[in-house]
Structures are given as structure tokens and as C-alpha cells.
Amino acid sequence: MTTHDDYLRGVLKGDRRGIARAITLVESTRPDHRELAQRLLVELTPHAGKARRVGVSGVPGVGKSTFIEALGTSLTARGHRVAVLAVDPSSKRSGGSILGDKTRMARLSADRNAFIRPSPTAGTLGGVATATREAMVVVEAAGYDIVLVETVGVGQSETAVADMVDTFLLLTLARTGDQLQGIKKGVLELADVIAVNKADGEHEQAARKAASELAGALRLLRSSTPVLTCSGMTGAGLEELWIQVVRHQEGVDLAAKRSRQQVEWTWALVRDRLLARLGEKAAPIAPAIERQVLDGALTPSLAADRILEAFLPERETPSG
Amino acid sequence: MTTHDDYLRGVLKGDRRGIARAITLVESTRPDHRELAQRLLVELTPHAGKARRVGVSGVPGVGKSTFIEALGTSLTARGHRVAVLAVDPSSKRSGGSILGDKTRMARLSADRNAFIRPSPTAGTLGGVATATREAMVVVEAAGYDIVLVETVGVGQSETAVADMVDTFLLLTLARTGDQLQGIKKGVLELADVIAVNKADGEHEQAARKAASELAGALRLLRSSTPVLTCSGMTGAGLEELWIQVVRHQEGVDLAAKRSRQQVEWTWALVRDRLLARLGEKAAPIAPAIERQVLDGALTPSLAADRILEAFLPERETPSG
């Protein structure tokens, strides 16, 4: 059996297998694993926090894997150690296989200064995001100085990733017709840096035009988010893009941002768990109460009281 | 003492003083008033729901009062009965005076087919929005067939208003420089119809140009929200704007939207009240726990458990 000290030593030595095992531990939902994981994280935390944390988002088809492979490779070539994590609440892994990610990023996964870990498997977004945040503590404690967190562009996963990184990068594509391809509603506002990807060959001109138009539209909407072009395939623009990422991080109070993220994450967990328990407990009575609201037999306010009383029966008897 | 039946009769008769008194009742936070109010609302609900509900938003200075006065007057002139409500969590009323609103909308407040009610006084956004939603039931039951709900553009009040109306209208101004004036982050996405206001005299040209540019930017961002120009001062464009409002309502399944709003509102109240109680109960321990998270002595996950245990102690002893 792997003990607490085995885990701790494995991670701090930077041993790949040790890191992988520790991440499997923090992803586990078994109560004894959870307890061991939390103790491990408390010990790892002083060693973590020294990496640049960058979220990479964009809808499927935008070329995220090729981009991350190219960016990651260029960063390890300059002496960095790069960890790639992901938040994908829809992911399914069979028997722990990470074949998909190894295939998607063949060069980077063979790079000894890179560590690629696919998303924790399907669960609630809160659960998946929590496991990824905890995996980030593990890889940072293991000495990776750049963490790229990929989001698949499903549901609210972008917000979850934006809340755990220093810089949130949005990849998009040149438009066809008069609409920008691949920008989900609400994601534009999360972006600290935007890049029009696939700016290569015959598409370069269109990508530049799209970037310039998007920058114009953003200025009109009072945003000064930088918009660049890049190509994951040729590597063009990646250096300038990384300069913008670093510049963004120099422009914000990172320590304050991270403290805020930690505290907000704590409260998000409290709310998630509280609402999950409310959901369980209210499930049997909710449909009937909703029906009464729609029928006009109950006002929403009375209905809310009914649901709360079922959840917190101690309210009836004053008990502090 | 005013009885339940007095309130009911006053509202259903459409008596202005009776309506005002009933709204004061639903705004009250006194427990006995709350109970009476909820009983009254259950009786009024079958008589409500027949109005068009339109939110009017825009930052201060955009000309909302003049706009509402002009739009309201043009609607009563065409035989409608128009109620104007507001959601302003920052508002303070002294002794129930609504002098401010009467002065702001002098013509409309003298119009016997209009009923103007200022925002419930300062409180949580949830509380203020709930009172306004309940006031909407009162004015609809009293026979007003158009309800305009004004939001002052502070905090999240726009979302609260968008969640209670059929159509959300955003007023903005022509740009100066290359930025649009008066569009708050996140509000653009709530808008069903957008109007560049103050399109009069020497500003008309600039307003038209701004509307066309905003429409272009929105198309680029994949939105087909109509953008018009209007003038609250001259009344120009108000007819076309109302046509767009009606068209928007014809384009959505209003019954479904309202049912969804009712159910979502119920759950929003449950969450608000639950989190308010969590806040109260966790307040004494929260700062120390947050400190431990920031010091690394607790992981966010452990900290969340501590807070939950303090709030729901029954969790320790299994009890269903």
C-alpha cells in the first residue's frame, strides 16, 4: 500500500510515476482516499504556487491540441517544465488510459520536461474542477513552472478554468461570412488574451483581418484585451503570444488574485456541497411544489419557505 | 386596520390608493405583513399575468426617465394602462415620498391611465427584486396591461429585472471617441432590443452611426439583437421600438418563458435564503478558516467541510 510519505516523496522528487499516482489519489472520491489526499495537499502546498498558470480555451475544432503541443514544446525548449491539465466534465477514461491525449500531443507527451494529464473523468463540473485544481498543486510542488489548463468549451468549464489560472487565453478562428467562428457567449469577457489560430498559409490574411476586426469590436465594447494571430501548426506568433501572457501577469497583482481565487474557491465548494445536499433532500418534494407555483396555489416565496423547511427542519425549534 | 378583503377589493377595483397600499404590504418585511401579503398574492395571481412585461435598462445619464415618460404617455394615448415599477437596491425613500419619481415623470404621473411606483427601498437585491415581482402581480391584477420595470444600472439589478420580464430593453448613447457609451459589461447579452437614445437634433446622425456600428459588432459576435435609435425627448423612433418589443414577444414562447421564470425564481429564493443563513451562521468562524486556507494550513476542500459542519451539524449523526 502506498503511504502518505511515499506519495509525498514521489511528488517532491519530481518522479513522473509518483506525480501520476498522487493525481490519481486527489481524483479519487473514496472517503479514505479523500482524507489521505487532503493531508498530502496540505504538505505539498508550501512547495506549490511558483508556476505561471494559463488557461487555454476555445470550442472544439479551434486547434487547441496542436496549439498546446506547439506552445508547450517551445516552452520546454527554452528550459521550462510544462504541465498540461484539463477540465472536461464530459470526459470518459477507460481503465486510466490516456491514449487520447498522448495521440493528440505526440511530441509533447514524449518530452521529458512536459507532463500531460487528461481531465478527471466525468462528474459534476465542481468535482472535476476541484480535482484539476488539486492536480495543479501536485505538479507545481513537483517543480513544473508552467501549468497549461485546457478547457474543452463545454458548459461552464471556461469559468471554472478562468477561476483557477493567472491568465485566460481564448483561441478562435477567422470568420466566415460576417460572424466570428468559435466564440461562445460569455467567454469573451473571461479572456485576458485572444488569439486567432490557424493563421498559416492561405488562411493568414483572413486571420489577420479577423483579429483586427475583433480588436475593433472589443474596443467599441470598452475592452482592451489584446488580440493576436498564431498558428499551432507552424508555430508562428507563439512567441509574441507568450510575451502578451507574461505582460498580462505583470500587469495584475498575482498574489492578490490567487488569494481571492483560493477564498472564492472555498466558498464555491461550500455552496456546491450545500446545494447538492439541498437538491438531494428537496428532490422528493420539489416537483409537487413547483407544480403548485405554476398553478398559482403557492407564491414563489411561500414555496421557497416550504423547501427550506424540509431541508432545515431545525428552523422550527430555535436552536442557535 | 386594513383586512385581507379590503386589500383584495382595493386592488381588483383598480383603486389607485388600494393598489399603493397593497404594494406597501408586499414590500413590508414584518412577519405578520409577509403572511398577509402572501395570502393576498395567492388570491391575486389568477387575475394577473395578462400584461406585457418590459424591462428598461441603461446606465445613469442615458435618459431612462424621459424615455419612460415618453413611451408610457404614447402607450396610454393608445388606450393602454401602464404601470412603471423599478428595481434599485440603492434607493432610499424618506417617509414613503415618491416625489423624486413624480418630478422625473411629471406628465406620466399625472396620467390617470398610468401608475408609477418607485423601487422598494434599499435592501438586498434579492429582497428588492422579490418585492418588485410581487408588485407586478398587484398591478396586473388591478388591470394594467403594460408593466415597465426600470433598472438603475447598479450591480446585478439588470439580471434581476431580465429574469422577471418578457422583453429586456437596453438604452445606450452614441459613442464619443471609439467606445460606446453606457453599456455595462454583461448587460448586452441580456438585451432583447437595443436603442441608441437621444437621437435628436444635432445628435441624430451620430446616433444612427452608433446604432449601425453596434449592430455590426453584434453580428460579428453572433447576435441578432435589433438595434434602433430613438429620442425620449422628441418621441422619435418610439413607435418602431414598440413594434420590435411586440415582435420579440411574438417570437418567443411567453408562457414557457414565464413558467421557467417562476420556477427559477422559487429556487433563487431558496438559494438566497439558504446562503443568507449560511452567511449568518458561518460569519463567526469564516475569517479564521479563510486565513488558514491562505496560510496553507487547510485546503479549500477541508475548509469547506469545516464551514458546512458548522452550518449543518446533523451531518455528524446520520439522520436521513
XYZ file of C-alpha atoms in Angstrom, chain A residues 16-259:
244
model
C 6.637 11.063 -13.096
C 5.056 7.901 -11.803
C 4.842 9.411 -8.311
C 3.139 12.512 -9.681
C 0.664 10.452 -11.676
C -0.148 8.369 -8.617
C -0.660 11.434 -6.436
C -3.024 12.921 -9.003
C -4.977 9.661 -9.134
C -5.255 9.934 -5.354
C -6.645 13.505 -5.411
C -9.086 12.489 -8.142
C -10.454 9.601 -6.099
C -13.843 10.000 -4.491
C -13.327 7.226 -1.908
C -13.572 8.760 1.564
C -10.272 7.251 2.802
C -8.545 8.456 -0.373
C -10.065 11.909 0.053
C -8.676 12.111 3.560
C -5.208 10.964 2.512
C -5.319 13.359 -0.455
C -6.189 16.361 1.686
C -3.349 15.599 4.116
C -0.967 15.281 1.173
C -2.155 18.579 -0.320
C -1.569 20.400 2.959
C 2.047 19.189 2.890
C 2.529 19.989 -0.799
C 1.057 23.487 -0.686
C 4.216 25.214 0.649
C 6.098 23.793 -2.342
C 3.469 24.885 -4.872
C 2.441 28.275 -6.247
C 5.577 29.128 -8.205
C 4.253 28.364 -11.685
C 2.607 30.555 -14.278
C -0.942 29.263 -14.647
C -2.501 29.722 -18.066
C -5.951 28.583 -19.172
C -6.381 27.634 -22.825
C -9.927 27.682 -24.145
C -11.754 27.552 -27.429
C -14.537 25.482 -28.954
C -13.784 22.068 -30.495
C -12.121 22.435 -33.881
C -10.210 25.572 -32.966
C -6.966 23.587 -32.820
C -6.287 23.533 -29.080
C -4.255 20.294 -29.021
C -1.930 21.348 -31.839
C -1.611 24.750 -30.217
C -0.776 23.352 -26.778
C 1.683 20.915 -28.281
C 3.454 23.721 -30.169
C 3.403 26.182 -27.277
C 4.459 23.535 -24.755
C 7.326 22.342 -26.939
C 8.583 25.882 -27.496
C 8.493 26.486 -23.731
C 10.366 23.305 -22.795
C 12.923 24.203 -25.491
C 13.569 27.374 -23.528
C 14.200 25.428 -20.322
C 10.721 25.435 -18.805
C 8.970 22.456 -17.303
C 5.418 22.365 -18.575
C 2.416 20.542 -17.129
C -0.783 20.234 -19.140
C -4.016 19.623 -17.234
C -7.610 19.711 -18.422
C -11.152 20.359 -17.238
C -13.630 18.339 -19.242
C -16.746 17.340 -17.290
C -17.819 15.166 -20.222
C -14.646 13.086 -20.440
C -14.650 9.328 -20.006
C -11.432 7.439 -19.457
C -11.410 3.692 -19.847
C -9.127 1.939 -17.402
C -6.995 5.006 -16.864
C -5.923 5.156 -20.487
C -4.626 8.496 -21.591
C -4.054 7.283 -25.109
C -6.247 10.043 -26.465
C -4.056 12.814 -25.067
C -0.818 11.051 -25.943
C -2.007 10.759 -29.532
C -3.245 14.312 -29.654
C 0.079 15.651 -28.397
C 2.647 13.114 -29.572
C 5.728 15.325 -29.402
C 4.892 16.932 -26.075
C 3.990 13.652 -24.429
C 7.449 12.294 -25.351
C 9.112 15.426 -23.950
C 10.753 14.669 -20.597
C 10.177 18.237 -19.435
C 6.465 18.011 -20.063
C 3.762 16.232 -18.104
C 0.350 15.702 -19.674
C -2.620 14.650 -17.638
C -6.082 14.258 -19.124
C -9.166 15.606 -17.381
C -10.519 13.746 -14.380
C -13.367 11.606 -15.655
C -16.964 12.612 -15.949
C -18.556 14.109 -12.887
C -20.029 17.409 -11.809
C -18.135 20.407 -13.109
C -17.387 21.365 -9.500
C -15.908 17.947 -8.813
C -13.829 17.864 -11.975
C -12.579 21.418 -11.428
C -11.669 20.640 -7.817
C -9.621 17.620 -8.868
C -7.829 19.697 -11.518
C -7.064 22.466 -9.022
C -5.633 19.870 -6.674
C -3.627 18.286 -9.503
C -2.195 21.752 -10.092
C -0.843 21.785 -6.518
C 0.775 18.404 -7.202
C 2.536 19.378 -10.451
C 3.667 22.704 -9.036
C 5.108 21.008 -5.961
C 6.861 18.613 -8.361
C 8.659 21.564 -9.940
C 6.697 22.346 -13.102
C 6.947 26.099 -13.607
C 4.266 26.450 -16.257
C 0.820 24.891 -15.992
C -1.467 24.974 -19.019
C -5.063 24.126 -18.174
C -7.154 23.193 -21.168
C -10.910 23.603 -21.224
C -12.998 21.845 -23.821
C -15.516 24.574 -24.302
C -18.433 22.668 -22.820
C -20.939 24.169 -20.394
C -19.435 26.401 -17.744
C -15.996 24.798 -17.827
C -14.409 28.034 -19.064
C -15.479 29.912 -15.956
C -14.133 27.117 -13.776
C -10.772 27.292 -15.537
C -10.654 31.105 -15.559
C -11.124 30.941 -11.774
C -8.017 28.808 -11.265
C -5.450 30.408 -13.599
C -3.494 33.651 -13.737
C -4.181 34.280 -17.423
C -7.066 33.029 -19.513
C -6.296 32.594 -23.185
C -9.047 32.282 -25.779
C -8.365 30.704 -29.160
C -10.673 31.466 -32.034
C -10.711 31.190 -35.821
C -11.097 33.604 -38.705
C -14.684 34.278 -39.516
C -16.595 33.030 -42.484
C -19.454 35.230 -43.597
C -19.690 38.012 -41.072
C -19.587 36.008 -37.874
C -16.589 35.095 -35.813
C -16.129 31.377 -35.548
C -15.811 29.703 -32.248
C -16.583 32.260 -29.586
C -19.050 31.039 -27.027
C -21.356 33.527 -25.380
C -19.837 34.890 -22.192
C -16.337 33.562 -22.814
C -15.055 36.717 -24.460
C -15.334 38.513 -21.144
C -13.174 35.944 -19.395
C -10.331 36.285 -21.887
C -7.126 38.076 -20.891
C -5.513 37.360 -24.260
C -7.229 36.325 -27.509
C -5.537 34.621 -30.454
C -6.968 33.858 -33.884
C -5.452 30.429 -34.513
C -4.640 28.694 -37.803
C -3.063 31.863 -39.174
C -0.988 29.935 -41.677
C -0.695 29.507 -45.455
C -3.681 30.752 -47.360
C -5.552 31.497 -44.095
C -3.042 34.006 -42.760
C -4.602 37.025 -44.404
C -8.104 36.134 -43.231
C -6.832 35.530 -39.701
C -5.171 38.940 -39.563
C -8.316 40.612 -40.826
C -10.413 38.737 -38.266
C -8.052 39.717 -35.443
C -8.166 43.345 -36.426
C -11.962 43.351 -36.685
C -12.340 41.572 -33.366
C -9.996 44.074 -31.728
C -12.153 46.856 -33.172
C -15.379 45.302 -31.919
C -13.837 44.831 -28.470
C -12.680 48.436 -28.324
C -16.199 49.500 -29.220
C -17.421 47.402 -26.286
C -14.831 49.007 -23.979
C -12.391 46.142 -23.723
C -8.652 46.389 -24.259
C -7.979 42.633 -24.398
C -5.110 42.080 -26.844
C -5.994 40.122 -29.998
C -3.188 38.329 -31.846
C -2.845 35.756 -34.588
C -0.952 32.493 -34.278
C -0.547 29.084 -35.806
C -0.254 25.933 -33.749
C 0.848 24.175 -36.928
C 3.762 26.433 -37.927
C 4.462 27.979 -34.528
C 4.044 31.477 -35.956
C 3.039 34.088 -33.392
C 3.575 31.862 -30.348
C 6.491 33.903 -29.052
C 4.555 37.165 -29.241
C 1.603 35.442 -27.652
C 3.698 34.274 -24.705
C 5.034 37.817 -24.316
C 1.415 39.009 -24.001
C 0.706 36.324 -21.397
C 3.717 37.411 -19.339
C 2.766 41.060 -19.789
C -0.742 40.327 -18.569
C 0.641 38.660 -15.453
C 2.968 41.570 -14.788
C 0.009 43.917 -15.075
C -2.053 42.292 -12.313
C -1.379 41.722 -8.618
C -0.975 37.965 -8.908
C -0.662 37.289 -5.183
C -3.920 39.136 -4.536
C -5.646 37.425 -7.454
C -4.618 33.992 -6.217
C -5.653 34.704 -2.631
